[in-house]
Tab-separated table of C-alpha atoms in Angstrom:
chain	number	residue	atom	x	y	z
A	18	UNK	CA	0.000	0.000	0.000
A	19	UNK	CA	1.321	3.462	-0.937
A	20	UNK	CA	2.321	5.703	1.944
A	21	UNK	CA	-0.299	8.344	2.678
A	22	UNK	CA	1.348	11.753	2.567
A	23	UNK	CA	1.003	15.279	1.224
A	24	UNK	CA	2.045	15.856	-2.406
A	25	UNK	CA	1.819	19.660	-2.513
A	26	UNK	CA	4.960	21.779	-2.080
A	27	UNK	CA	5.656	23.524	1.225
A	28	UNK	CA	5.708	26.882	-0.521
A	29	UNK	CA	2.207	26.391	-1.913
A	30	UNK	CA	0.920	25.064	1.406
A	31	UNK	CA	2.292	28.086	3.272
A	32	UNK	CA	0.608	30.369	0.760
A	33	UNK	CA	-2.701	28.550	1.220
A	34	UNK	CA	-2.414	28.946	4.985
A	35	UNK	CA	-1.809	32.687	4.743
A	36	UNK	CA	-4.816	33.075	2.452
A	37	UNK	CA	-7.235	31.226	4.745
A	38	UNK	CA	-10.148	33.399	5.857
A	39	UNK	CA	-11.177	31.205	8.816
A	40	UNK	CA	-9.535	30.797	12.222
A	41	UNK	CA	-7.529	27.816	13.409
A	42	UNK	CA	-6.938	26.492	16.940
A	43	UNK	CA	-3.466	25.263	17.850
A	44	UNK	CA	-3.516	22.136	20.020
A	45	UNK	CA	-0.961	19.807	21.587
A	46	UNK	CA	-1.563	16.443	23.222
A	47	UNK	CA	0.103	13.160	24.054
A	48	UNK	CA	-0.860	9.828	25.502
A	49	UNK	CA	1.092	6.830	26.742
A	50	UNK	CA	-0.952	3.789	25.718
A	51	UNK	CA	-0.112	0.559	23.858
A	52	UNK	CA	-0.326	0.595	20.045
A	53	UNK	CA	0.082	-2.853	18.513
A	54	UNK	CA	0.589	-1.719	14.913
A	55	UNK	CA	1.945	1.852	14.758
A	56	UNK	CA	2.023	1.992	10.937
A	57	UNK	CA	-1.624	0.961	10.652
A	58	UNK	CA	-2.586	3.424	13.382
A	59	UNK	CA	-0.568	6.125	11.628
A	60	UNK	CA	-2.506	5.672	8.361
A	61	UNK	CA	-5.802	5.608	10.269
A	62	UNK	CA	-4.938	8.960	11.877
A	63	UNK	CA	-3.710	10.529	8.650
A	64	UNK	CA	-6.914	9.773	6.707
A	65	UNK	CA	-9.221	11.120	9.426
A	66	UNK	CA	-7.164	14.213	10.246
A	67	UNK	CA	-6.714	15.121	6.603
A	68	UNK	CA	-10.493	14.967	6.218
A	69	UNK	CA	-10.769	17.498	9.075
A	70	UNK	CA	-8.283	19.824	7.322
A	71	UNK	CA	-5.869	19.468	10.235
A	72	UNK	CA	-2.204	20.439	10.031
A	73	UNK	CA	0.634	19.539	12.342
A	74	UNK	CA	3.324	17.115	13.436
A	75	UNK	CA	2.375	13.780	15.010
A	76	UNK	CA	4.613	10.945	16.207
A	77	UNK	CA	3.256	7.454	16.732
A	78	UNK	CA	5.061	4.586	18.478
A	79	UNK	CA	4.220	1.395	20.309
A	80	UNK	CA	4.232	3.410	23.567
A	81	UNK	CA	1.689	6.017	22.414
A	82	UNK	CA	1.172	9.284	20.536
A	83	UNK	CA	2.668	12.798	20.644
A	84	UNK	CA	1.060	15.606	18.629
A	85	UNK	CA	1.217	19.336	17.978
A	86	UNK	CA	-1.284	20.588	15.437
A	87	UNK	CA	-3.873	23.110	14.304
A	88	UNK	CA	-7.521	22.541	13.369
A	89	UNK	CA	-10.092	24.910	11.829
A	90	UNK	CA	-12.301	26.233	14.618
A	91	UNK	CA	-15.414	24.951	12.828
A	92	UNK	CA	-13.938	21.409	12.876
A	93	UNK	CA	-12.697	21.447	16.467
A	94	UNK	CA	-15.697	19.622	17.957
A	95	UNK	CA	-15.432	16.873	15.315
A	96	UNK	CA	-11.685	16.643	15.927
A	97	UNK	CA	-12.200	16.331	19.689
A	98	UNK	CA	-14.863	13.654	19.230
A	99	UNK	CA	-12.598	11.706	16.875
A	100	UNK	CA	-9.622	11.723	19.255
A	101	UNK	CA	-11.769	10.739	22.231
A	102	UNK	CA	-13.317	7.892	20.218
A	103	UNK	CA	-9.933	6.126	20.062
A	104	UNK	CA	-9.531	3.372	22.633
A	105	UNK	CA	-7.007	4.511	25.236
A	106	UNK	CA	-7.597	8.230	24.535
A	107	UNK	CA	-11.174	8.548	25.807
A	108	UNK	CA	-10.244	11.062	28.530
A	109	UNK	CA	-7.250	12.634	26.828
A	110	UNK	CA	-6.543	16.266	27.752
A	111	UNK	CA	-6.090	18.608	24.785
A	112	UNK	CA	-3.774	21.541	25.477
A	113	UNK	CA	-5.048	24.681	23.744
A	114	UNK	CA	-2.338	27.190	22.818
A	115	UNK	CA	-2.051	30.261	25.042
A	116	UNK	CA	-0.895	32.825	22.464
A	117	UNK	CA	-2.215	31.665	19.090
A	118	UNK	CA	-2.237	33.311	15.671
A	119	UNK	CA	-3.568	30.201	13.924
A	120	UNK	CA	-0.514	30.025	11.656
A	121	UNK	CA	1.445	27.415	13.605
A	122	UNK	CA	1.458	24.650	10.953
A	123	UNK	CA	0.826	24.445	7.225
A	124	UNK	CA	1.109	20.706	6.490
A	125	UNK	CA	0.038	17.427	8.110
A	126	UNK	CA	2.857	15.015	8.960
A	127	UNK	CA	2.244	11.758	10.828
A	128	UNK	CA	5.374	9.689	11.438
A	129	UNK	CA	6.119	6.345	13.054
A	130	UNK	CA	8.948	6.462	15.582
A	131	UNK	CA	10.652	4.019	17.927
A	132	UNK	CA	9.407	6.148	20.860
A	133	UNK	CA	7.226	9.244	21.078
A	134	UNK	CA	10.008	10.967	23.023
A	135	UNK	CA	13.584	9.705	22.693
A	136	UNK	CA	14.743	8.706	26.175
A	137	UNK	CA	17.612	6.227	25.735
A	138	UNK	CA	16.066	3.949	28.393
A	139	UNK	CA	16.924	0.298	27.793
A	140	UNK	CA	16.051	-1.041	31.249
A	141	UNK	CA	13.380	-3.750	30.691
A	142	UNK	CA	12.129	-3.313	34.274
A	143	UNK	CA	11.234	0.357	33.701
A	144	UNK	CA	7.494	1.014	33.428
A	145	UNK	CA	5.401	4.094	32.744
A	146	UNK	CA	2.707	2.620	34.977
A	147	UNK	CA	4.556	3.932	38.053
A	148	UNK	CA	4.841	7.670	37.474
A	149	UNK	CA	4.853	10.825	39.564
A	150	UNK	CA	1.743	12.498	40.895
A	151	UNK	CA	0.023	15.089	38.725
A	152	UNK	CA	-0.213	18.632	40.082
A	153	UNK	CA	-2.461	21.377	38.733
A	154	UNK	CA	-1.695	25.112	38.698
A	155	UNK	CA	-2.879	25.736	42.262
A	156	UNK	CA	-0.909	22.784	43.629
A	157	UNK	CA	2.143	23.813	41.604
A	158	UNK	CA	2.100	27.299	43.117
A	159	UNK	CA	1.758	25.869	46.613
A	160	UNK	CA	4.712	23.529	46.116
A	161	UNK	CA	6.801	26.378	44.719
A	162	UNK	CA	6.155	28.425	47.859
A	163	UNK	CA	7.942	25.749	49.885
A	164	UNK	CA	11.654	26.638	49.858
A	165	UNK	CA	12.614	22.981	50.225
A	166	UNK	CA	10.884	21.993	46.965
A	167	UNK	CA	13.225	21.088	44.102
A	168	UNK	CA	11.958	22.195	40.679
A	169	UNK	CA	13.483	20.557	37.596
A	170	UNK	CA	13.034	21.969	34.087
A	171	UNK	CA	13.052	19.050	31.629
A	172	UNK	CA	13.469	21.198	28.506
A	173	UNK	CA	16.405	22.280	26.369
A	174	UNK	CA	18.563	25.318	27.124
A	175	UNK	CA	16.981	27.516	24.436
A	176	UNK	CA	13.548	26.844	25.948
A	177	UNK	CA	14.695	27.584	29.510
A	178	UNK	CA	16.514	30.714	28.358
A	179	UNK	CA	13.363	32.647	27.418
A	180	UNK	CA	11.096	31.471	30.230
A	181	UNK	CA	10.962	29.194	33.276
A	182	UNK	CA	9.402	28.742	36.700
A	183	UNK	CA	10.823	30.677	39.634
A	184	UNK	CA	13.875	28.940	41.126
A	185	UNK	CA	13.721	26.155	38.527
A	186	UNK	CA	16.928	24.194	37.969
A	187	UNK	CA	18.125	23.864	34.378
A	188	UNK	CA	19.649	20.478	33.567
A	189	UNK	CA	22.551	21.487	31.284
A	190	UNK	CA	22.296	18.855	28.586
A	191	UNK	CA	21.618	18.897	24.855
A	192	UNK	CA	19.179	15.957	24.846
A	193	UNK	CA	16.326	14.601	26.956
A	194	UNK	CA	17.990	11.187	27.134
A	195	UNK	CA	21.052	12.770	28.779
A	196	UNK	CA	18.884	14.870	31.085
A	197	UNK	CA	17.288	11.763	32.585
A	198	UNK	CA	20.571	10.340	33.851
A	199	UNK	CA	21.851	13.790	34.837
A	200	UNK	CA	18.730	14.504	36.932
A	201	UNK	CA	19.329	11.304	38.880
A	202	UNK	CA	23.037	12.032	39.336
A	203	UNK	CA	22.408	15.637	40.418
A	204	UNK	CA	20.009	14.636	43.197
A	205	UNK	CA	21.245	11.182	44.227
A	206	UNK	CA	21.975	10.949	47.962
A	207	UNK	CA	20.682	14.522	48.377
A	208	UNK	CA	16.950	14.598	47.688
A	209	UNK	CA	15.467	11.106	47.891
A	210	UNK	CA	13.027	12.305	50.576
A	211	UNK	CA	12.388	15.836	49.255
A	212	UNK	CA	9.547	17.015	47.033
A	213	UNK	CA	10.730	17.025	43.420
A	214	UNK	CA	8.534	18.791	40.852
A	215	UNK	CA	9.252	18.296	37.150
A	216	UNK	CA	7.796	20.241	34.249
A	217	UNK	CA	8.094	20.703	30.489
A	218	UNK	CA	6.134	22.332	27.651
A	219	UNK	CA	3.090	20.071	27.399
A	220	UNK	CA	3.761	17.319	29.924
A	221	UNK	CA	5.163	14.481	27.824
A	222	UNK	CA	8.814	14.754	28.877
A	223	UNK	CA	8.234	15.429	32.574
A	224	UNK	CA	5.744	12.566	32.844
A	225	UNK	CA	8.350	10.089	31.621
A	226	UNK	CA	11.034	11.786	33.720
A	227	UNK	CA	8.903	11.456	36.855
A	228	UNK	CA	8.561	7.701	36.263
A	229	UNK	CA	12.326	7.453	35.769
A	230	UNK	CA	13.027	9.273	39.044
A	231	UNK	CA	10.705	6.922	40.945
A	232	UNK	CA	12.382	3.978	39.229
A	233	UNK	CA	15.688	5.270	40.614
A	234	UNK	CA	14.563	5.454	44.234
A	235	UNK	CA	13.160	8.968	44.674
A	236	UNK	CA	9.974	8.946	46.717
A	237	UNK	CA	8.111	12.268	46.438
A	238	UNK	CA	7.993	13.031	42.717
A	239	UNK	CA	5.430	15.312	41.067
A	240	UNK	CA	4.965	16.498	37.506
A	241	UNK	CA	2.943	19.404	36.142
A	242	UNK	CA	-0.166	18.105	34.408
A	243	UNK	CA	-0.320	19.414	30.860
A	244	UNK	CA	2.971	21.248	31.301
A	245	UNK	CA	3.421	24.984	30.963
A	246	UNK	CA	0.627	25.292	28.400
A	247	UNK	CA	-2.038	23.859	30.697
A	248	UNK	CA	-0.613	25.711	33.718
A	249	UNK	CA	-0.913	29.059	31.918
A	250	UNK	CA	-4.517	28.349	30.909
A	251	UNK	CA	-5.465	27.310	34.448
A	252	UNK	CA	-3.688	30.270	36.043
A	253	UNK	CA	-5.515	32.678	33.737
A	254	UNK	CA	-8.894	31.020	34.301
A	255	UNK	CA	-8.504	30.865	38.090
A	256	UNK	CA	-6.803	34.287	38.326
A	257	UNK	CA	-3.663	32.844	39.934
A	258	UNK	CA	-0.321	34.592	40.086
A	259	UNK	CA	1.913	33.039	37.433
A	260	UNK	CA	5.047	31.457	38.859
A	261	UNK	CA	6.229	30.874	35.301
A	262	UNK	CA	8.109	33.927	34.095
A	263	UNK	CA	8.633	34.953	30.471
A	264	UNK	CA	7.849	33.116	27.257
A	265	UNK	CA	7.070	29.468	26.598
A	266	UNK	CA	9.061	28.132	23.637
A	267	UNK	CA	6.974	26.022	21.223
A	268	UNK	CA	8.071	23.804	18.339
A	269	UNK	CA	6.010	25.325	15.554
A	270	UNK	CA	6.065	28.364	13.320
A	271	UNK	CA	5.335	30.691	16.295
A	272	UNK	CA	8.527	29.675	18.188
A	273	UNK	CA	6.999	30.958	21.412
A	274	UNK	CA	3.898	32.030	23.291
A	275	UNK	CA	4.009	34.795	25.863
A	276	UNK	CA	3.017	33.844	29.411
A	277	UNK	CA	4.095	36.997	31.247
A	278	UNK	CA	5.440	40.323	30.017
A	279	UNK	CA	8.851	39.674	31.614
A	280	UNK	CA	11.759	39.460	29.161
A	281	UNK	CA	14.501	37.445	30.834
A	282	UNK	CA	16.678	36.592	27.811
A	283	UNK	CA	19.016	38.708	25.707
A	284	UNK	CA	19.796	39.218	22.035
A	285	UNK	CA	22.622	36.852	21.119
A	286	UNK	CA	24.231	39.563	18.974
A	287	UNK	CA	24.109	42.786	20.977
A	288	UNK	CA	23.029	41.669	24.458
A	289	UNK	CA	19.883	43.819	24.717
A	290	UNK	CA	16.848	42.346	26.523
A	291	UNK	CA	15.024	40.229	23.952
A	292	UNK	CA	13.292	36.847	23.789
A	293	UNK	CA	12.408	36.583	20.095
A	294	UNK	CA	13.707	33.373	18.553
A	295	UNK	CA	14.349	33.220	14.831
A	296	UNK	CA	16.150	31.008	12.344
A	297	UNK	CA	19.078	32.435	10.413
A	298	UNK	CA	17.880	33.550	6.973
A	299	UNK	CA	20.900	31.944	5.336
A	300	UNK	CA	19.515	28.662	3.962
A	301	UNK	CA	22.881	27.023	4.530
A	302	UNK	CA	22.672	27.746	8.266
A	303	UNK	CA	19.163	28.162	9.729
A	304	UNK	CA	20.643	28.374	13.223
A	305	UNK	CA	18.032	29.007	15.918
A	306	UNK	CA	18.986	32.087	17.961
A	307	UNK	CA	17.581	35.166	19.715
A	308	UNK	CA	17.682	38.418	17.764
A	309	UNK	CA	16.340	41.913	18.526
A	310	UNK	CA	14.746	44.149	15.886
A	311	UNK	CA	17.840	46.336	15.524
A	312	UNK	CA	20.116	43.347	14.900
A	313	UNK	CA	17.545	41.780	12.567
A	314	UNK	CA	17.790	44.900	10.433
A	315	UNK	CA	21.569	45.173	10.738
A	316	UNK	CA	22.211	41.535	9.828
A	317	UNK	CA	19.207	41.068	7.490
A	318	UNK	CA	17.835	38.344	9.782
A	319	UNK	CA	21.121	36.424	9.790
A	320	UNK	CA	23.047	35.141	12.799
A	321	UNK	CA	26.389	36.625	11.742
A	322	UNK	CA	28.134	38.907	9.288
A	323	UNK	CA	29.362	35.851	7.400
A	324	UNK	CA	25.830	34.565	6.880
A	325	UNK	CA	24.663	38.028	5.817
A	326	UNK	CA	27.461	38.176	3.246
A	327	UNK	CA	26.366	34.780	1.946
A	328	UNK	CA	22.765	35.950	1.740
A	329	UNK	CA	23.862	38.905	-0.424
A	330	UNK	CA	25.452	36.573	-2.980
A	331	UNK	CA	23.668	35.398	-6.160
A	332	UNK	CA	21.389	32.381	-5.543
A	333	UNK	CA	23.554	30.055	-7.634
A	334	UNK	CA	26.621	31.005	-5.607
A	335	UNK	CA	24.709	30.354	-2.350
A	336	UNK	CA	23.705	26.916	-3.628
A	337	UNK	CA	27.307	26.143	-4.566
A	338	UNK	CA	28.531	27.117	-1.082
A	339	UNK	CA	26.059	24.919	0.736
A	340	UNK	CA	26.334	21.997	-1.684
A	341	UNK	CA	26.699	18.845	0.331
A	342	UNK	CA	25.551	20.523	3.544
A	343	UNK	CA	22.306	19.291	5.055
A	344	UNK	CA	19.817	22.138	4.680
A	345	UNK	CA	18.236	23.323	7.887
A	346	UNK	CA	20.523	21.257	10.102
A	347	UNK	CA	20.489	23.863	12.870
A	348	UNK	CA	16.797	24.782	12.843
A	349	UNK	CA	16.376	23.465	16.393
A	350	UNK	CA	20.008	23.477	17.452
A	351	UNK	CA	20.224	22.032	20.972
A	352	UNK	CA	23.896	22.658	21.679
A	353	UNK	CA	24.994	25.656	23.725
A	354	UNK	CA	28.517	25.470	22.316
A	355	UNK	CA	27.236	26.013	18.785
A	356	UNK	CA	25.447	29.257	19.582
A	357	UNK	CA	27.152	32.306	18.128
A	358	UNK	CA	28.919	34.332	20.874
A	359	UNK	CA	27.542	37.780	21.625
A	360	UNK	CA	29.461	40.709	20.200
A	361	UNK	CA	30.278	42.020	23.691
A	362	UNK	CA	31.903	38.670	24.517
A	363	UNK	CA	34.026	38.913	21.386
A	364	UNK	CA	35.072	42.461	22.272
A	365	UNK	CA	35.979	41.406	25.825
A	366	UNK	CA	38.256	38.691	24.448
A	367	UNK	CA	39.867	41.153	22.058
A	368	UNK	CA	40.446	43.676	24.883
A	369	UNK	CA	41.962	41.076	27.225
């Protein structure tokens, strides 16, 4: 059977999205439940979601499903009914985006993966059945008011950089699989009896991380139900003070949704307060970095003078330069060491 997939170019799909006259709702959800035949389930999802004019990125594995997508508002009820009709997802929580322009996705991609979140766990005795306790926004705030509570951010450095919970600990690793072992090592013999609260964007990473911590002997492990997205919605609805400060990074065309007005990050080029992520306009780079409006104008949306110079070259010359280089390899660059240094850091080195 032929693989079900989109046959229209990205450029045309983006244009169609921009020309839409109706509103879309951006949604994220995940569920850990057994899927016997991921490829068959993948095709089943694709056919139904395409019929609903849904866009987005969905991963399917034997352990469950992980999705970020957008659906026309007029189809949302049908979409919700469809998802909840699937055995194992009857009570699934759908996270509605906090700061949504409806332009988050322009194509539907449903892929089969080994796991819905890469964790590197090979221990056959590990089980997702024994996981940490869910906490809602009110409970999260109460735990955060206890100075003895340990708060672990299970996201990447570029996510933590623009927004995080008060007093949250960043686990300095480039991948989730490394973070799991590092979290255990950081707290081993120090916090087995303390309250440990874990959080991430939508809940999928911290839920697995909470189960891993319990598996490694920690006793009082909690994880934020629905992640930052659900917390922000609950806090707004219940008029709670937000303990999450700044912007929540998201993996779609928006690159972020504002939770509070605080700007805690800085432009990677000039050092001014800024939390706007962008991808370098040089197609041979596409590095993800933070850039203020002044630097965006100065560097034409590029991450460096070298990339700007490349962008000014004829298209054929640009293609020749990047020949053999994987296009877009740094779109979601997870490594701190590969971030361009700020100009003030370069000047300091030159003055030393």
